[in-house]
Amino acid sequence: MEKIIIIGAGASGIITALACSQNKKVILVEGNDKIGKKLVLTGNGKCNYWNAEIESSHYETENQMVLEEILTPENIQNTYHFLEELGVYPKIQNGYYYPYSKDAHSLLALLERKIKEQKIEWVPNFKVLSLEKKKGKFIVKSVDKTLEGDKVVLATGGKTYPKTGSDGTGYDLAKSFNHTLIPLLPTLTNLICKDKIATLWENIRVSAKVRLFINGKLEKEEQGEIQCIKKGLSGICIFNLSNKASRSLYLNQTTEIEIDFLPEIENFKTFLRKRTEQMLNPTLEDFLESLLNYKLMFLLLKNAKLDKNKCIQDLKKEECHALEQVLKHLRLEIIETGDDLKAQVTSGGINLNEINPQTLESKLEKNLYFTGEILDVSGDCGGYNLAFAFITGYRVGKNL
């Protein structure tokens, strides 16, 4: 009987094991004492595992065309149906899919039960030290144990949240078979600003539109709640810009975030005139106090060098322009991102040109496969990364 060794019992490794044909001997090894350790952290423990809009535009990779061959409608649909067959039932909110319980532990318990039912051999506390191939067989070694298999799947994840076991081991194993890596960078993380205002606005939350500019060119924009943190910005909107920002910083490109604190107001000059008339010539403080967080209001006025007590009608043309700029186009230079301890996902990884997009088998080493975050694919917030782990895991499992 053919023996399959899956290294890594995270989301993609578990689904790979469960999707394998019944006439295979499947061994699932994990460096931790439990499976799915990172899985239970997703969505703040609620486990956002899927999204209504799974498509390549929500992912970053150096090889978009290969990614599109992986994320075909057929692969997406078949994977989702497989999750349904396992018993995963969704609660859908704004296109985000959660287990109906909204508890990651309940999903993990279901997967653990399925592993037992399918009699998959589960080897905990197996920290892989080396992977080699001899006479057509893969040899997987830990400190005190050696396994031999006909095929190996690297489902080791990235290198964020290293306490969960995602410590980058899989990249070294892949490189031992001459695979190359797209540079590994943290993503879905906070951004650190150079500007002084960011040192003063900690603990402010505000709805806004944020735009990412790289070398002066608009690259991406998001809208929703942002969190002002010490020296920077956080929140889902910022996380979704951090992938491109992280890569541009790595390339030493000028990286800037522009914030629109009044995104619903399209024509600021018209809004300023009408509101001033309605309020009978308010001061700047009067004008802004019901529009913005009070602390943020004073910081923005100071940044624009405007007196809060000055009446709107007394503003000079250049002062009106400065007000519009600080409210609608506050531009901040980004100098770094959160590190691997703070980031949710690793950007970069195994070059997609080195895998077969239909089977996810290595083009460099027969019977070696890759799933999930170890590949050069990183998605937006909203279930995209877990979905990719499930899609690739299912695809590999069905091809083993």
Coordinates of C-alpha atoms in Angstrom, one line a residue:
M1 CA 0.0 0.0 0.0
E2 CA 1.3 3.4 -1.0
K3 CA 2.4 5.5 2.0
I4 CA 1.8 9.3 2.1
I5 CA 3.5 11.5 4.7
I6 CA 1.9 14.9 5.3
I7 CA 4.2 17.3 7.2
G8 CA 2.1 19.8 9.1
A9 CA -1.3 19.3 10.7
G10 CA -2.7 22.8 10.1
A11 CA -5.7 23.6 7.9
S12 CA -4.2 22.5 4.6
G13 CA -2.5 19.4 6.0
I14 CA -5.7 18.2 7.7
I15 CA -7.8 18.6 4.5
T16 CA -5.1 16.9 2.4
A17 CA -5.2 13.9 4.7
L18 CA -9.0 13.7 4.7
A19 CA -9.2 14.1 1.0
C20 CA -6.7 11.3 0.3
S21 CA -8.0 8.1 -1.4
Q22 CA -9.0 5.3 1.0
N23 CA -6.5 2.9 -0.5
K24 CA -3.5 4.9 0.8
K25 CA -1.7 4.7 4.1
V26 CA -1.7 8.3 5.4
I27 CA 0.6 9.6 8.1
L28 CA 0.0 13.1 9.4
V29 CA 2.9 14.5 11.4
E30 CA 3.0 17.7 13.5
G31 CA 5.6 19.4 15.6
N32 CA 3.0 20.3 18.2
D33 CA 1.1 18.1 20.5
K34 CA -2.2 19.1 18.9
I35 CA -3.5 19.6 15.4
G36 CA -4.9 22.9 14.0
K37 CA -3.2 25.1 16.6
K38 CA -3.2 28.2 14.3
L39 CA -6.7 27.3 13.0
V40 CA -8.3 28.0 16.3
L41 CA -6.9 31.6 16.3
T42 CA -8.4 32.6 13.1
G43 CA -11.1 35.3 13.1
N44 CA -10.4 35.9 16.8
G45 CA -11.4 32.4 17.5
K46 CA -14.6 32.5 15.4
C47 CA -12.8 30.9 12.4
N48 CA -13.6 32.8 9.2
Y49 CA -12.9 29.9 6.9
W50 CA -14.4 31.0 3.5
N51 CA -15.6 33.9 1.5
A52 CA -18.4 34.4 -1.1
E53 CA -15.8 36.0 -3.4
I54 CA -13.0 33.5 -3.7
E55 CA -11.0 34.8 -6.7
S56 CA -7.4 35.6 -7.6
S57 CA -7.9 39.4 -7.2
H58 CA -8.0 38.9 -3.5
Y59 CA -4.6 37.3 -3.4
E60 CA -1.0 38.5 -3.9
T61 CA 1.6 36.4 -5.7
E62 CA 4.5 36.8 -8.2
N63 CA 2.7 34.4 -10.6
Q64 CA -0.9 35.5 -11.0
M65 CA -1.5 33.3 -14.0
V66 CA -0.5 30.1 -12.2
L67 CA -2.7 31.1 -9.2
E68 CA -5.7 31.5 -11.6
E69 CA -5.1 27.9 -12.7
I70 CA -5.3 26.8 -9.1
L71 CA -8.3 28.9 -8.2
T72 CA -10.6 27.6 -10.9
P73 CA -14.4 27.7 -10.3
E74 CA -14.3 23.9 -10.4
N75 CA -11.6 23.6 -7.7
I76 CA -13.3 26.2 -5.5
Q77 CA -16.7 24.5 -5.8
N78 CA -15.4 21.0 -5.3
T79 CA -13.6 22.1 -2.1
Y80 CA -16.6 23.8 -0.7
H81 CA -18.7 20.7 -1.4
F82 CA -16.1 18.6 0.4
L83 CA -16.3 20.8 3.5
E84 CA -20.1 20.4 3.4
E85 CA -19.7 16.6 3.2
L86 CA -17.4 16.7 6.2
G87 CA -20.2 18.4 8.1
V88 CA -19.1 22.1 8.1
Y89 CA -22.2 24.2 8.1
P90 CA -21.8 28.0 7.7
K91 CA -23.1 31.1 9.2
I92 CA -22.7 33.7 6.5
Q93 CA -22.3 37.4 7.4
N94 CA -21.6 40.0 4.7
G95 CA -20.0 37.3 2.5
Y96 CA -17.8 36.0 5.4
Y97 CA -18.3 32.3 6.2
Y98 CA -17.9 31.0 9.8
P99 CA -18.8 27.7 11.4
Y100 CA -22.4 28.1 12.5
S101 CA -21.2 27.9 16.1
K102 CA -18.8 30.8 15.4
D103 CA -16.3 28.8 17.4
A104 CA -13.1 27.5 15.8
H105 CA -12.9 24.8 18.4
S106 CA -16.1 23.2 17.2
L107 CA -14.7 23.0 13.6
L108 CA -11.5 21.6 14.9
A109 CA -13.4 18.9 16.9
L110 CA -15.2 17.9 13.7
L111 CA -11.9 17.5 11.8
E112 CA -10.3 15.6 14.6
R113 CA -13.2 13.2 14.6
K114 CA -13.0 12.7 10.9
I115 CA -9.3 11.9 11.2
K116 CA -10.1 9.2 13.6
E117 CA -12.9 7.8 11.5
Q118 CA -10.6 7.5 8.5
K119 CA -8.0 5.9 10.6
I120 CA -5.3 8.4 9.5
E121 CA -2.2 7.9 11.5
W122 CA -1.5 11.0 13.6
V123 CA 2.0 11.6 14.9
P124 CA 2.3 14.5 17.4
N125 CA 5.5 16.2 18.6
F126 CA 7.3 15.2 15.4
K127 CA 9.6 18.1 14.7
V128 CA 11.1 17.4 11.3
L129 CA 14.8 17.9 11.1
S130 CA 15.5 16.6 7.6
L131 CA 13.8 15.4 4.5
E132 CA 15.7 13.4 1.8
K133 CA 15.0 10.9 -0.9
K134 CA 16.8 7.6 -1.3
K135 CA 16.0 5.0 -3.9
G136 CA 12.7 6.5 -4.7
K137 CA 11.6 6.8 -1.1
F138 CA 11.3 9.9 1.1
I139 CA 13.0 9.7 4.5
V140 CA 11.6 12.1 7.1
K141 CA 13.6 12.4 10.3
S142 CA 13.0 14.0 13.7
V143 CA 15.2 13.8 16.8
D144 CA 14.2 10.3 17.8
K145 CA 12.1 8.9 14.9
T146 CA 12.4 8.2 11.2
L147 CA 9.5 7.7 8.8
E148 CA 9.6 6.4 5.2
G149 CA 7.1 7.2 2.5
D150 CA 6.3 7.1 -1.2
K151 CA 5.0 10.6 -1.4
V152 CA 5.4 13.7 0.8
V153 CA 3.2 16.8 1.2
L154 CA 4.7 19.9 2.7
A155 CA 1.9 21.6 4.6
T156 CA 4.0 23.4 7.1
G157 CA 2.6 26.9 6.7
G158 CA 4.6 30.2 6.8
K159 CA 6.6 31.7 9.6
T160 CA 4.1 33.9 11.4
Y161 CA 2.7 32.9 14.8
P162 CA 5.8 30.8 15.3
K163 CA 4.4 29.6 18.7
T164 CA 1.8 27.7 16.8
G165 CA 4.5 25.8 14.9
S166 CA 4.7 28.0 11.8
D167 CA 8.4 28.6 12.2
G168 CA 9.5 28.4 8.5
T169 CA 10.8 24.9 8.7
G170 CA 9.0 23.9 5.5
Y171 CA 11.0 26.5 3.4
D172 CA 14.3 24.9 4.4
L173 CA 12.9 21.4 3.5
A174 CA 11.8 22.7 0.1
K175 CA 15.1 24.4 -0.5
S176 CA 16.9 21.0 0.1
F177 CA 15.1 19.9 -3.1
N178 CA 16.4 23.0 -5.0
H179 CA 13.1 25.0 -4.7
T180 CA 13.5 28.7 -4.7
L181 CA 11.6 31.2 -2.6
I182 CA 9.9 34.5 -3.3
P183 CA 11.2 36.7 -0.4
L184 CA 9.3 36.0 2.8
L185 CA 7.7 39.1 4.3
P186 CA 5.0 39.6 7.0
T187 CA 1.5 40.6 5.8
L188 CA -1.9 41.1 7.3
T189 CA -0.2 43.3 9.8
N190 CA 0.0 46.9 11.1
L191 CA 1.9 49.7 9.3
I192 CA 4.3 52.1 11.0
C193 CA 4.4 55.7 9.9
K194 CA 7.2 58.2 9.8
D195 CA 5.0 61.2 10.5
K196 CA 4.8 62.9 14.0
I197 CA 1.0 62.8 14.2
A198 CA 1.1 59.0 14.4
T199 CA 3.0 59.2 17.7
L200 CA 0.1 61.1 19.3
W201 CA -3.1 59.4 18.1
E202 CA -2.9 56.0 19.9
N203 CA -6.3 54.3 20.8
I204 CA -8.4 56.2 18.3
R205 CA -10.8 54.2 16.1
V206 CA -12.4 55.8 13.1
S207 CA -14.2 54.9 9.9
A208 CA -12.3 56.0 6.8
K209 CA -11.1 55.3 3.3
V210 CA -7.4 54.4 3.0
R211 CA -5.4 54.4 -0.2
L212 CA -2.0 52.9 -0.7
F213 CA 0.5 54.8 -2.9
I214 CA 3.7 53.3 -4.1
N215 CA 6.2 55.7 -5.8
G216 CA 3.3 58.1 -6.1
K217 CA 1.0 55.7 -7.9
L218 CA -2.3 54.5 -6.4
E219 CA -2.1 50.7 -5.9
K220 CA -5.1 49.8 -3.7
E221 CA -7.8 51.3 -1.5
E222 CA -10.0 50.0 1.3
Q223 CA -12.8 51.4 3.3
G224 CA -13.9 50.6 6.9
E225 CA -12.7 51.0 10.4
I226 CA -9.1 51.8 11.0
Q227 CA -7.3 51.8 14.4
C228 CA -4.7 54.5 15.2
I229 CA -2.0 52.8 17.2
K230 CA 1.3 54.1 18.6
K231 CA 3.4 55.2 15.6
G232 CA 1.0 53.7 13.0
L233 CA -2.2 52.2 11.8
S234 CA -4.0 48.9 12.2
G235 CA -7.4 47.3 11.4
I236 CA -8.7 45.1 8.6
C237 CA -8.4 47.9 6.0
I238 CA -4.8 48.4 6.8
F239 CA -4.1 44.7 6.9
N240 CA -5.4 44.4 3.4
L241 CA -3.0 47.1 2.2
S242 CA 0.0 45.6 4.1
N243 CA 0.7 42.9 1.6
K244 CA 1.6 45.4 -1.2
A245 CA 3.1 47.8 1.4
S246 CA 5.4 45.1 2.8
R247 CA 6.7 44.2 -0.7
S248 CA 7.2 47.8 -1.7
L249 CA 9.2 48.6 1.5
Y250 CA 11.3 45.5 0.7
L251 CA 12.0 47.0 -2.7
N252 CA 12.9 50.4 -1.1
Q253 CA 10.0 52.1 -2.9
T254 CA 8.3 55.1 -1.5
T255 CA 5.3 53.8 0.4
E256 CA 2.5 56.1 1.6
I257 CA -1.0 55.8 3.0
E258 CA -3.6 58.4 2.3
I259 CA -6.5 58.7 4.7
D260 CA -10.0 60.1 3.9
F261 CA -11.7 60.7 7.2
L262 CA -14.9 61.8 5.4
P263 CA -15.3 59.2 2.7
E264 CA -19.1 59.7 2.2
I265 CA -18.5 63.4 1.4
E266 CA -17.5 63.6 -2.3
N267 CA -17.4 67.3 -2.9
F268 CA -15.8 68.8 0.2
K269 CA -16.0 72.4 -1.0
T270 CA -19.8 72.2 -1.4
F271 CA -20.1 70.4 1.9
L272 CA -18.1 73.1 3.6
R273 CA -20.2 75.9 2.1
K274 CA -23.6 74.3 2.9
R275 CA -22.6 73.3 6.5
T276 CA -21.2 76.8 7.2
E277 CA -24.5 78.3 6.0
Q278 CA -26.6 75.9 8.1
M279 CA -24.5 76.5 11.3
L280 CA -24.4 80.3 10.9
N281 CA -20.7 80.7 10.5
P282 CA -19.2 78.1 12.9
T283 CA -15.7 78.0 14.2
L284 CA -13.5 75.1 13.0
E285 CA -14.1 73.3 16.3
D286 CA -17.9 73.8 15.9
F287 CA -17.7 72.6 12.3
L288 CA -15.8 69.4 13.1
E289 CA -16.8 68.3 16.6
S290 CA -19.8 66.1 15.4
L291 CA -17.8 64.7 12.5
L292 CA -14.6 63.4 14.1
N293 CA -13.3 61.9 17.3
Y294 CA -12.5 64.9 19.5
K295 CA -8.8 64.0 20.1
L296 CA -8.4 63.3 16.4
M297 CA -10.0 66.6 15.5
F298 CA -7.5 68.6 17.5
L299 CA -4.5 66.6 16.1
L300 CA -5.6 67.1 12.5
L301 CA -6.1 70.9 13.0
K302 CA -2.7 71.1 14.6
N303 CA -1.2 69.2 11.7
A304 CA -2.8 71.6 9.3
K305 CA -1.7 74.6 11.4
L306 CA -5.3 75.8 11.8
D307 CA -6.7 77.6 14.8
K308 CA -9.7 75.7 16.2
N309 CA -11.4 79.0 17.2
K310 CA -11.2 80.6 13.8
C311 CA -14.5 81.0 12.0
I312 CA -15.0 79.2 8.7
Q313 CA -16.0 82.3 6.8
D314 CA -12.7 83.9 7.9
L315 CA -10.5 81.1 6.4
K316 CA -8.3 82.1 3.6
K317 CA -8.2 80.1 0.4
E318 CA -5.0 78.3 1.4
E319 CA -6.5 77.5 4.8
C320 CA -9.6 76.0 3.2
H321 CA -7.3 73.9 1.1
A322 CA -5.2 72.8 4.1
L323 CA -8.4 71.8 5.9
E324 CA -9.6 69.7 2.9
Q325 CA -6.1 68.1 2.6
V326 CA -6.0 67.0 6.3
L327 CA -9.6 65.7 6.3
K328 CA -9.7 64.0 2.9
H329 CA -6.1 63.5 1.8
L330 CA -3.9 63.0 4.9
R331 CA -0.8 61.5 3.4
L332 CA 1.6 59.5 5.7
E333 CA 4.8 57.9 4.8
I334 CA 5.1 54.2 5.8
I335 CA 8.5 53.1 7.0
E336 CA 7.9 49.5 8.2
T337 CA 5.4 46.8 9.0
G338 CA 4.7 44.6 12.0
D339 CA 7.0 41.7 12.3
D340 CA 6.4 37.9 12.1
L341 CA 5.1 37.9 15.7
K342 CA 2.4 40.4 14.8
A343 CA 1.6 39.4 11.3
Q344 CA -1.2 36.9 10.5
V345 CA 0.3 35.6 7.2
T346 CA 3.6 35.2 5.4
S347 CA 3.8 36.8 2.0
G348 CA 6.1 35.0 -0.4
G349 CA 7.1 31.4 -0.4
I350 CA 7.6 28.6 -2.9
N351 CA 7.7 30.0 -6.4
L352 CA 4.5 28.9 -8.2
N353 CA 6.4 28.4 -11.4
E354 CA 8.0 25.4 -9.8
I355 CA 4.8 23.5 -9.2
N356 CA 2.2 21.9 -11.4
P357 CA -0.9 24.0 -10.9
Q358 CA -3.3 21.1 -11.6
T359 CA -1.8 18.7 -9.0
L360 CA 0.5 21.0 -6.9
E361 CA 3.3 18.5 -7.3
S362 CA 6.8 19.8 -7.5
K363 CA 8.2 20.2 -11.0
L364 CA 11.7 19.6 -9.6
E365 CA 11.1 16.5 -7.5
K366 CA 8.5 13.8 -8.3
N367 CA 6.0 12.9 -5.6
L368 CA 6.7 16.0 -3.5
Y369 CA 3.7 18.3 -3.1
F370 CA 2.9 21.7 -1.5
T371 CA -0.3 23.1 0.1
G372 CA -1.3 26.3 1.8
E373 CA 0.7 29.2 3.1
I374 CA 4.1 27.7 2.2
L375 CA 3.3 28.7 -1.4
D376 CA 3.8 32.2 -2.7
V377 CA 0.2 33.1 -2.2
S378 CA -1.2 35.4 0.5
G379 CA -4.8 36.6 0.7
D380 CA -6.8 39.5 2.1
C381 CA -8.6 39.3 5.4
G382 CA -12.0 37.6 5.2
G383 CA -11.4 33.9 5.0
Y384 CA -9.3 34.0 1.9
N385 CA -6.1 32.4 3.4
L386 CA -8.0 29.5 5.1
A387 CA -9.9 29.0 1.9
F388 CA -6.7 28.7 -0.1
A389 CA -5.3 26.3 2.4
F390 CA -8.5 24.1 2.0
I391 CA -8.5 24.4 -1.8
T392 CA -4.9 23.4 -2.2
G393 CA -5.2 20.7 0.5
Y394 CA -8.2 19.2 -1.2
R395 CA -6.6 19.4 -4.6
V396 CA -3.5 17.6 -3.5
G397 CA -5.4 15.0 -1.5
K398 CA -7.5 14.1 -4.5
N399 CA -4.4 13.8 -6.7
L400 CA -2.4 11.6 -4.3

